[in-house]
mmCIF file of C-alpha atoms and ligand atoms in Angstrom:
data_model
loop_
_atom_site.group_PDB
_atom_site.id
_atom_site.type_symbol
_atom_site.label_atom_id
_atom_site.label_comp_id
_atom_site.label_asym_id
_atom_site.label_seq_id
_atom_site.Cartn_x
_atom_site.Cartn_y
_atom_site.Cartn_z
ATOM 1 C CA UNK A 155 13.197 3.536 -25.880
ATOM 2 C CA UNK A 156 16.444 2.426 -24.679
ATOM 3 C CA UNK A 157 16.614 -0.828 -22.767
ATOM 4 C CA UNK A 158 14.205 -2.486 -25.678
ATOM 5 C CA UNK A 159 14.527 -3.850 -28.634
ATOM 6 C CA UNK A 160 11.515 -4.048 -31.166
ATOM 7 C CA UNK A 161 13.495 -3.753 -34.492
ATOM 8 C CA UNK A 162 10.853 -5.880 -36.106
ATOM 9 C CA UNK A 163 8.094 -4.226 -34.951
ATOM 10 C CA UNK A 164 6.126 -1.242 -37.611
ATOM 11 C CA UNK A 165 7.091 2.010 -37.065
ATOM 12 C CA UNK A 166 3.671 4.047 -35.844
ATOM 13 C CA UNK A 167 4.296 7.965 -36.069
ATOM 14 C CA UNK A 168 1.671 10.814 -35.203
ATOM 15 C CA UNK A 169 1.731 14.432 -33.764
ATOM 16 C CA UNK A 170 5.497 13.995 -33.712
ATOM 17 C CA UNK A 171 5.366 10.634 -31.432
ATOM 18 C CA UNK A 172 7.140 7.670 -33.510
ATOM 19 C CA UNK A 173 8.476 4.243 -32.127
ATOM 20 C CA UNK A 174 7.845 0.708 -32.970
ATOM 21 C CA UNK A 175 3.930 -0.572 -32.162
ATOM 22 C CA UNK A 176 4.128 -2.961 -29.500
ATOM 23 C CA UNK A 177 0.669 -3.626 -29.186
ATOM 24 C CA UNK A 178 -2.747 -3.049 -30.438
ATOM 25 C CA UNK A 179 -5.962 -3.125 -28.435
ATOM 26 C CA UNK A 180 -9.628 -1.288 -29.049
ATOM 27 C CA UNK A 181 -8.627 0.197 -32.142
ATOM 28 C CA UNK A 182 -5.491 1.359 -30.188
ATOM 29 C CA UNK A 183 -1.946 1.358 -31.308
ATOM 30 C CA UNK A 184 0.520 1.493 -28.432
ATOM 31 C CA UNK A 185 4.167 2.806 -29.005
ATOM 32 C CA UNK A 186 7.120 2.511 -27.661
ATOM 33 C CA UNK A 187 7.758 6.350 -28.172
ATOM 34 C CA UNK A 188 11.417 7.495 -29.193
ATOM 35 C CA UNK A 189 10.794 11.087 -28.058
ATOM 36 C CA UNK A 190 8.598 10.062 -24.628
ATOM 37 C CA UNK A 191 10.971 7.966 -23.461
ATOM 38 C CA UNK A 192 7.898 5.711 -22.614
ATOM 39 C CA UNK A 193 5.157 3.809 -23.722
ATOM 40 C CA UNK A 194 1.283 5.093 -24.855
ATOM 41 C CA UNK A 195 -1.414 5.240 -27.379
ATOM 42 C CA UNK A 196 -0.476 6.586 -30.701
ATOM 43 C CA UNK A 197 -4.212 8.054 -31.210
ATOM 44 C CA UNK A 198 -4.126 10.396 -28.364
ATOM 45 C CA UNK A 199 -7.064 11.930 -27.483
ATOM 46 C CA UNK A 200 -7.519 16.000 -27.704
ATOM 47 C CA UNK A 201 -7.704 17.845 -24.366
ATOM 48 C CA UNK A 202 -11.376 18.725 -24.556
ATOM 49 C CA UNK A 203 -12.207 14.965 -24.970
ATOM 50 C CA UNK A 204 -10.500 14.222 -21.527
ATOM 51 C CA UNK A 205 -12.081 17.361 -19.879
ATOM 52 C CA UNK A 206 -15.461 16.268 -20.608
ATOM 53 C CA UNK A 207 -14.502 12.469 -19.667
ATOM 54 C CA UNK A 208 -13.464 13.132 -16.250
ATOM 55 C CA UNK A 209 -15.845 16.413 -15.557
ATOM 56 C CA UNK A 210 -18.900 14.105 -15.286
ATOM 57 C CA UNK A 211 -18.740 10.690 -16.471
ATOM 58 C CA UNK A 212 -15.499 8.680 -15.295
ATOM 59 C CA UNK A 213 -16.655 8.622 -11.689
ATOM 60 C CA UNK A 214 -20.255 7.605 -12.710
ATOM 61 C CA UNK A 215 -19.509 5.177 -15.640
ATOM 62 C CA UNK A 216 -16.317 4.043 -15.033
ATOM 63 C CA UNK A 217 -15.780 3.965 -11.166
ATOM 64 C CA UNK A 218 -19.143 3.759 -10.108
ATOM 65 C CA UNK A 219 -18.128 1.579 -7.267
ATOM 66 C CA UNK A 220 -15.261 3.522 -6.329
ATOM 67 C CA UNK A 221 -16.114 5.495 -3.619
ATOM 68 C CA UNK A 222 -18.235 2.723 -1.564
ATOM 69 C CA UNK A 223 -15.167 0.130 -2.511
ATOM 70 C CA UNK A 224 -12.369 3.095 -1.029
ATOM 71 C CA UNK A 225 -14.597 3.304 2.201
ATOM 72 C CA UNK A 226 -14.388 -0.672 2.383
ATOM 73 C CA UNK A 227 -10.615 -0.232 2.227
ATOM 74 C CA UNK A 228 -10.134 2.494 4.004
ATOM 75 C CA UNK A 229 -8.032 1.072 6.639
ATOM 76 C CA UNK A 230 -5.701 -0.446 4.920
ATOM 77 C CA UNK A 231 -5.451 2.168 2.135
ATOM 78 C CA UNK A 232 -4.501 4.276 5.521
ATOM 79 C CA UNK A 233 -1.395 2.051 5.585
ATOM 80 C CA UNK A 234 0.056 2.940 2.724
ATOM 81 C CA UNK A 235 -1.144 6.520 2.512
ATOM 82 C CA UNK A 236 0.482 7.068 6.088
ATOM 83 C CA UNK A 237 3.937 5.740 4.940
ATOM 84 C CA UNK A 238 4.453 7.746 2.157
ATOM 85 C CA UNK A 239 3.749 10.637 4.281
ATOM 86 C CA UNK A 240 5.829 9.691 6.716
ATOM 87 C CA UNK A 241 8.291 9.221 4.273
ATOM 88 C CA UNK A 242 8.203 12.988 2.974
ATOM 89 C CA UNK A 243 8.015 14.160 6.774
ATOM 90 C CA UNK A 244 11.767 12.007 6.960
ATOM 91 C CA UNK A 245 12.921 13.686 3.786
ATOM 92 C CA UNK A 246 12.203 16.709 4.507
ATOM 93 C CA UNK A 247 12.702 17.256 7.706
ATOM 94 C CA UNK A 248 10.104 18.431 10.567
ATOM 95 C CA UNK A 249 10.346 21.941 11.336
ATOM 96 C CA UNK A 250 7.881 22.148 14.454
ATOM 97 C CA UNK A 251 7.426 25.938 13.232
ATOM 98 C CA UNK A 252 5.321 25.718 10.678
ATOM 99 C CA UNK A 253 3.252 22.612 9.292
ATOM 100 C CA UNK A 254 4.207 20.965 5.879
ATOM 101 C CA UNK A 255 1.985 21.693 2.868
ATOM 102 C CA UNK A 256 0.503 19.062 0.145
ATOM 103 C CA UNK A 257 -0.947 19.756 -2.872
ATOM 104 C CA UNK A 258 -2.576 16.783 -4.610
ATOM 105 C CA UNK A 259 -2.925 16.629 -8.223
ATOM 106 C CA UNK A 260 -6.232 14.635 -9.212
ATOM 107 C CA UNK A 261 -7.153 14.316 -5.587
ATOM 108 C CA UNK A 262 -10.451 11.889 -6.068
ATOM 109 C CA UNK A 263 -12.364 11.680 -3.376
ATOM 110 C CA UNK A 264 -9.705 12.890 -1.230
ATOM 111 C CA UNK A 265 -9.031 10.166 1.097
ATOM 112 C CA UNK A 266 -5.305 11.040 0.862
ATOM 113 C CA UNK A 267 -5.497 14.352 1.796
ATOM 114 C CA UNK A 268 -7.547 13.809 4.140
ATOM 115 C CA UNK A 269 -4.921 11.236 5.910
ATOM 116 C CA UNK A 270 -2.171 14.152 5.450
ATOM 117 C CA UNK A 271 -4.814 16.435 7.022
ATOM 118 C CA UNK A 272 -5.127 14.464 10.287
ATOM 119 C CA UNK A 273 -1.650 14.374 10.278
ATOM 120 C CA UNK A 274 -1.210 17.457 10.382
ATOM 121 C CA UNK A 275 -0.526 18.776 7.065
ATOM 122 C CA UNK A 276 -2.025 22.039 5.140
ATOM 123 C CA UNK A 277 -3.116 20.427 2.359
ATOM 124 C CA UNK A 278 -4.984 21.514 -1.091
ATOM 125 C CA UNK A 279 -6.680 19.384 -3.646
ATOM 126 C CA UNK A 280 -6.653 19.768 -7.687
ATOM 127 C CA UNK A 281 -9.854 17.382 -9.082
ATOM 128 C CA UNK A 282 -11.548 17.280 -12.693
ATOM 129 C CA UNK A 283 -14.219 14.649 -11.376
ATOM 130 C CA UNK A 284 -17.665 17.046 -10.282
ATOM 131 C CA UNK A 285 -18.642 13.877 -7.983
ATOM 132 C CA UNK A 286 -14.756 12.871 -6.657
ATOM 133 C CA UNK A 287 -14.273 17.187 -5.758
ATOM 134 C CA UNK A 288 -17.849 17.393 -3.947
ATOM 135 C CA UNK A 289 -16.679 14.035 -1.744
ATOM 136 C CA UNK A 290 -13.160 15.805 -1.022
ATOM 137 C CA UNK A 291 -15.193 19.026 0.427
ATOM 138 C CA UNK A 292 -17.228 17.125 2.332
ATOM 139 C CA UNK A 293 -14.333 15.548 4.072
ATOM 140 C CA UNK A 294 -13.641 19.368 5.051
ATOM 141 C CA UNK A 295 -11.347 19.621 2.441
ATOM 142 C CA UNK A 296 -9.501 22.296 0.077
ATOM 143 C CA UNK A 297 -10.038 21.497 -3.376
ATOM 144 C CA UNK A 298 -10.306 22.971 -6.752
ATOM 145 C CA UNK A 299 -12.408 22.033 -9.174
ATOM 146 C CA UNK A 300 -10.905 21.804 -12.652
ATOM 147 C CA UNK A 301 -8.241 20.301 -14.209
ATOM 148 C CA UNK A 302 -5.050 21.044 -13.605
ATOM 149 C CA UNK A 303 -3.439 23.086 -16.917
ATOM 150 C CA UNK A 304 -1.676 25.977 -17.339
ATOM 151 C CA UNK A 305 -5.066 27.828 -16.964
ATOM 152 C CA UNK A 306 -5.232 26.495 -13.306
ATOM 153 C CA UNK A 307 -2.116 25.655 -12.446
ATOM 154 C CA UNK A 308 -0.662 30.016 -11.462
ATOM 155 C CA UNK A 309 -3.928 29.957 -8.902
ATOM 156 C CA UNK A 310 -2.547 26.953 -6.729
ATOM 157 C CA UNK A 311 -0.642 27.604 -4.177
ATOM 158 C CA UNK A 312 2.879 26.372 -3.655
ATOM 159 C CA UNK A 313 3.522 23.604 -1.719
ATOM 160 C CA UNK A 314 6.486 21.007 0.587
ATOM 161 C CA UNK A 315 4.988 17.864 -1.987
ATOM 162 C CA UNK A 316 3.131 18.078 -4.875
ATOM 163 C CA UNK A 317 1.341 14.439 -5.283
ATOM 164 C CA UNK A 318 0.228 13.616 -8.232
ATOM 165 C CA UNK A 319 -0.729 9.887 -7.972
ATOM 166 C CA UNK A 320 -3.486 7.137 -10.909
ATOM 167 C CA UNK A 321 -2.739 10.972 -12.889
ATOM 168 C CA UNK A 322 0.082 10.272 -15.710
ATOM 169 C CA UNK A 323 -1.381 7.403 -17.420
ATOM 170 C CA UNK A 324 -4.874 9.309 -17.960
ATOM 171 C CA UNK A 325 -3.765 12.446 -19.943
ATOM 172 C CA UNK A 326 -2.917 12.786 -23.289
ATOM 173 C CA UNK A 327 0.651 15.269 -22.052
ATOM 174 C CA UNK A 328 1.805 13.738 -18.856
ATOM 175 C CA UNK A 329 5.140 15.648 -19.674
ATOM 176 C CA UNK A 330 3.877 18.988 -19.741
ATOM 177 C CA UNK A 331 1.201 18.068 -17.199
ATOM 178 C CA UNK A 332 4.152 17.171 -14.985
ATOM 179 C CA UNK A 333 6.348 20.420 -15.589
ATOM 180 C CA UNK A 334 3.435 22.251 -14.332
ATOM 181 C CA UNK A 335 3.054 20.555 -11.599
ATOM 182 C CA UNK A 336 7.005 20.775 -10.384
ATOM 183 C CA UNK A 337 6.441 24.031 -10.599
ATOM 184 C CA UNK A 338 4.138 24.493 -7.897
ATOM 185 C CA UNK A 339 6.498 22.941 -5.620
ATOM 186 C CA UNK A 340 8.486 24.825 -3.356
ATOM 187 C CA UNK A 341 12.603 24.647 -4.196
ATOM 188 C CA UNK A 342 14.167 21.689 -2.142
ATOM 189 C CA UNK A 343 10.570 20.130 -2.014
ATOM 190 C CA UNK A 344 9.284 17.133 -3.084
ATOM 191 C CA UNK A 345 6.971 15.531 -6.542
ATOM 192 C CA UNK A 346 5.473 12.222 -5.537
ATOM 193 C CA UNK A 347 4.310 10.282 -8.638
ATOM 194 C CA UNK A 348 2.542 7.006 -8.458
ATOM 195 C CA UNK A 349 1.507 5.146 -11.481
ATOM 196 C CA UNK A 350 0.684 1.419 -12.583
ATOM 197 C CA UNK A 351 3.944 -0.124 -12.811
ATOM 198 C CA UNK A 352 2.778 -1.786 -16.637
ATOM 199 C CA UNK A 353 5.066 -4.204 -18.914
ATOM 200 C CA UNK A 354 7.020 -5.296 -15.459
ATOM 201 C CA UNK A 355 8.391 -8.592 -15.435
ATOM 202 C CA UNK A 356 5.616 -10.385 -13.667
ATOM 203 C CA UNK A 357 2.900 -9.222 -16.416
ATOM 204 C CA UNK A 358 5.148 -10.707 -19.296
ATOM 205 C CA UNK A 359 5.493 -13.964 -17.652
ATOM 206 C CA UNK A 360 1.405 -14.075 -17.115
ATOM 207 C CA UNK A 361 1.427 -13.258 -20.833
ATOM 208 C CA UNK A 362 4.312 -15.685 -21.792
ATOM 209 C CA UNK A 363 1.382 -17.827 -20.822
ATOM 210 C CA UNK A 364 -0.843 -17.015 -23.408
ATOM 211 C CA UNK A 365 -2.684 -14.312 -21.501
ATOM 212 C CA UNK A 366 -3.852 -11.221 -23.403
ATOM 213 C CA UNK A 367 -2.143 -7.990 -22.174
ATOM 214 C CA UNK A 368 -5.046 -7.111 -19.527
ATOM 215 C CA UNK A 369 -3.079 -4.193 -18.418
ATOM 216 C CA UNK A 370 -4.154 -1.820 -21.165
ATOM 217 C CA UNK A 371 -6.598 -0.243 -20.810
ATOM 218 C CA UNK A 372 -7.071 2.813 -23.443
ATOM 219 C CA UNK A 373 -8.297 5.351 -23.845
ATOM 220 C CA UNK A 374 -8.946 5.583 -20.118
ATOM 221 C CA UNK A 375 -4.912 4.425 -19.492
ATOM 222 C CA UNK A 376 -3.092 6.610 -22.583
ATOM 223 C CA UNK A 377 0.428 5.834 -21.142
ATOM 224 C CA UNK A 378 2.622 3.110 -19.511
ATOM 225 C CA UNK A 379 4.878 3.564 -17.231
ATOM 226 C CA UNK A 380 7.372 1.335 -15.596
ATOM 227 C CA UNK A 381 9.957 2.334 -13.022
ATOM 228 C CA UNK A 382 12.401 2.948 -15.385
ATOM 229 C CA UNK A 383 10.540 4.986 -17.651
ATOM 230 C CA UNK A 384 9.137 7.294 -15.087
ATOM 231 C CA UNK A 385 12.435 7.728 -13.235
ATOM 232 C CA UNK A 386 13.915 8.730 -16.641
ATOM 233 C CA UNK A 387 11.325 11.139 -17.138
ATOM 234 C CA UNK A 388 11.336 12.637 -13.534
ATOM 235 C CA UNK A 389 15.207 12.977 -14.127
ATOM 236 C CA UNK A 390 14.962 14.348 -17.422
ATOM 237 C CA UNK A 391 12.535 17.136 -15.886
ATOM 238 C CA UNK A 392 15.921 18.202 -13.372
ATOM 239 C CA UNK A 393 14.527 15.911 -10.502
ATOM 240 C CA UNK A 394 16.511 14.029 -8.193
ATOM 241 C CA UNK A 395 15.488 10.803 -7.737
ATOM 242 C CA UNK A 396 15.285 9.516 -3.931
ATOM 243 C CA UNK A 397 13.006 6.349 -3.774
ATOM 244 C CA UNK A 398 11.248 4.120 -5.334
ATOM 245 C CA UNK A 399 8.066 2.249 -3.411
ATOM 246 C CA UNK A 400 5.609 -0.201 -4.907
ATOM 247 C CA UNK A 401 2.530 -2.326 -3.272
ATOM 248 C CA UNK A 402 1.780 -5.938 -3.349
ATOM 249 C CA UNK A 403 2.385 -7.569 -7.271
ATOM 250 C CA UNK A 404 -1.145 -8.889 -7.828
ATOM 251 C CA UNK A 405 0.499 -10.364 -10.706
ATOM 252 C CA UNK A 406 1.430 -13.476 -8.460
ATOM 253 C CA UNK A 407 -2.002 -14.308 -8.105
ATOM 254 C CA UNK A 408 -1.992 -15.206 -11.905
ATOM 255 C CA UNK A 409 1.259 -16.799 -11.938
ATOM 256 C CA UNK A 410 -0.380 -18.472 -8.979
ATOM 257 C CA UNK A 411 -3.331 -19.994 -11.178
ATOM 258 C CA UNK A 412 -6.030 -17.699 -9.855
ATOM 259 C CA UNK A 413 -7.413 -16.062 -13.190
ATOM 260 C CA UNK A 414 -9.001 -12.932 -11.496
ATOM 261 C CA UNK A 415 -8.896 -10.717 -15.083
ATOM 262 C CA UNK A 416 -12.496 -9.955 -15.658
ATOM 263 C CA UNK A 417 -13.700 -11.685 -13.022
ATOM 264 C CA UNK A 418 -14.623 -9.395 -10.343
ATOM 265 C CA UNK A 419 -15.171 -11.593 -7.583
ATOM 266 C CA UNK A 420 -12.077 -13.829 -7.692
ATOM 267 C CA UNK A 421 -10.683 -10.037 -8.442
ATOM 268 C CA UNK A 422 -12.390 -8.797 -5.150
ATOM 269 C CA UNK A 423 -11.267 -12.172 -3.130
ATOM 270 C CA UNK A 424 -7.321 -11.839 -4.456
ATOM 271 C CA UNK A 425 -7.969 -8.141 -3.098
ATOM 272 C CA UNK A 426 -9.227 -9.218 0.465
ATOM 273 C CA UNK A 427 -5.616 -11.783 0.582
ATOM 274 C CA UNK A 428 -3.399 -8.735 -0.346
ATOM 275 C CA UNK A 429 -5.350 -6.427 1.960
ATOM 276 C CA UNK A 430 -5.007 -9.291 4.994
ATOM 277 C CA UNK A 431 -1.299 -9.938 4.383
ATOM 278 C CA UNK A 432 -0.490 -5.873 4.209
ATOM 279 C CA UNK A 433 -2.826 -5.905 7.522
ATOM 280 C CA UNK A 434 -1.526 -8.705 9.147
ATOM 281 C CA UNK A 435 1.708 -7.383 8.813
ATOM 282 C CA UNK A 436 0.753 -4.501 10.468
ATOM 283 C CA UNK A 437 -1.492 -6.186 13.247
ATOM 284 C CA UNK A 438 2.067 -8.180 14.193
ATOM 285 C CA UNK A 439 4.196 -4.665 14.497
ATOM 286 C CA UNK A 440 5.945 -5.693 11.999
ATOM 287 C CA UNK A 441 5.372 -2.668 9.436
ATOM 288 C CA UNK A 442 8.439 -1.929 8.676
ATOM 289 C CA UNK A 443 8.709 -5.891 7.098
ATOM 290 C CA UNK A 444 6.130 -4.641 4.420
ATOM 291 C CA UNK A 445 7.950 -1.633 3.687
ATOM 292 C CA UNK A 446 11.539 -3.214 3.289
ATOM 293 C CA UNK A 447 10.104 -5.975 0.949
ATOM 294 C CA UNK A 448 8.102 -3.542 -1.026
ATOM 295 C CA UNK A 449 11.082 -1.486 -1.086
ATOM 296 C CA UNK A 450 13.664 -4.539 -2.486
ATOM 297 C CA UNK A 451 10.604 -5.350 -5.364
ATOM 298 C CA UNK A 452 10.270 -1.354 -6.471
ATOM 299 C CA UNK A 453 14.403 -1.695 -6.575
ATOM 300 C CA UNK A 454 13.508 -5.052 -8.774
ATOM 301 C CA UNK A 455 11.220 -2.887 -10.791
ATOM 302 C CA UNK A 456 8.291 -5.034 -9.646
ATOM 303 C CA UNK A 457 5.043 -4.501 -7.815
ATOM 304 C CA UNK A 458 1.504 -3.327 -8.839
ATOM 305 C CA UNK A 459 2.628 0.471 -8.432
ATOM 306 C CA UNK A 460 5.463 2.208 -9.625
ATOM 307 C CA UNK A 461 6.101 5.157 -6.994
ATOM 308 C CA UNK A 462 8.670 7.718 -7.084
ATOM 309 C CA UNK A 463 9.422 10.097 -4.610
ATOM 310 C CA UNK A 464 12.114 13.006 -6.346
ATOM 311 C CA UNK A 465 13.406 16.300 -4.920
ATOM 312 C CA UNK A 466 13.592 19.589 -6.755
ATOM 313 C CA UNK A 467 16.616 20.650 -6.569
ATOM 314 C CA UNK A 468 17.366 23.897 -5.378
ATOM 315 C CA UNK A 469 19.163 25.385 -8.254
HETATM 316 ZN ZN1 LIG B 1032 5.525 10.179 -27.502
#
């Protein structure tokens, strides 16, 4: 991986991935992958073992707080939800003629969609998760049921954006998942991928500290992306890059002394204080503060999130 430099490091090489081991956690080795262009698990799981970990049991073992938690945010998951789409409506221009389309890859429960949907928007979901895909329809919402593979993928329906965001660090291709899914966008539209922004600056100062790499999380989190790795890969793909956008670095509450890893209430309270200062932004009219600061950290390569919106070009 270019920019890095782990000529000390053992080589790991599997399935035709190879780079230098950075890390090791829960059996895990994690690479720094040659080929990739980006970081993940050497021992990658086969695609049967992720359909039958996020058909039934991701939502109920691993998130089983999720959906009460995403109501309790709600309004100030609106914020950021509303943004980006009113970033794509800027991009690509609003043709009163017709409405724009979304199609969201890994939709969830659908609270995004269903955001674009009041807005306006003809919008479509894509969801492995039984429980997440029976929430989205009850919101009134399009969605498929399934993964999205090349069995699925000729059945969806073109679309302005294709959205595919928490998506490229679960599956064991993201490369080929990600081909797929430009192609269901429209020529001239746009691919919206949002990912944990992992190894950013921030996170090796916490570590510098003696801190154990909390970010990794496999197998649920098989690959780590930073903005530099996924705007190399989105370019690679024939994408034109167009912004970057991140949310609040919870980072600095470490850096800050409060130890919230593990601990789910200081982990809940540091939540509330980013929530309030996105909010209170917003409360003073002064929206468009938050988005030009997390604007000048994405450019930094910093923030919890690393976003990027890209165009398909028309050629
Ligand atoms: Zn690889």
């Amino acid at each position: 991986m270019s920019g890095l430099s782990h000529k000390s490091l053992a080589i790991g090489e599997r399935d035709g991935h190879r780079g230098p081991i950075i890390d090791r956690v829960n059996d895990y080795d994690i690479i720094a992958c040659d080929g990739c262009g980006f970081r993940h698990v050497l021992q990658l799981p086969s695609a049967e073992e992720l359909r039958e970990a996020y058909a039934e049991n991701y939502y109920r073992d691993e998130k089983p707080n999720y959906v009460a938690r995403a109501r309790e945010d709600a309004d100030w998951q609106r914020l950021a939800w509303e943004d980006r789409l009113s970033l794509f409506e800027d991009l690509l221009g609003r043709d009163a003629s017709r409405p724009l389309s979304v199609l969201d890859i890994g939709c969830g429960p659908g609270w995004f969609l269903k955001v674009a949907s009041d807005r306006g928007w003809t919008v479509q979901g894509v969801e492995p998760s039984r429980q997440a895909a029976a929430h989205a329809r009850g919101l009134g919402l399009k969605v498929i049921h399934s993964m999205f593979d090349e069995t699925t993928a000729p059945a969806v329906e073109h679309a302005d954006v294709v959205h595919l965001n928490n998506m490229l660090e679960h599956v064991a291709d993201p490369i080929g998942l990600l081909r797929l899914a430009i192609g269901r966008a429209w020529p001239g539209g746009l691919i919206c991928v949002g990912v944990p922004n992992d190894y950013n600056g921030l996170q090796e100062a916490v570590r510098a500290s003696g801190a154990p790499p909390w970010w990794l999380a496999p197998p649920h989190h098989l690959n780590y992306f930073d903005f530099a790795s996924l705007e190399g890969l989105m370019q690679r793909l024939g994408l034109e890059v167009l912004e970057a956008l991140t949310s609040f670095p919870m980072e600095l509450f470490l850096l800050m002394g409060e130890n919230y890893v593990g601990d789910d209430t200081l982990g809940r309270d540091c939540h509330a204080r980013r929530k309030r200062f996105d909010l209170s932004l917003e409360k003073a009219g002064l929206g468009a503060v938050r988005r030009k600061l997390y604007g000048a950290l994405a450019r930094a390569g910093l923030g919890r999130e690393a976003i990027i919106v890209a165009r398909k070009t028309l050629a």
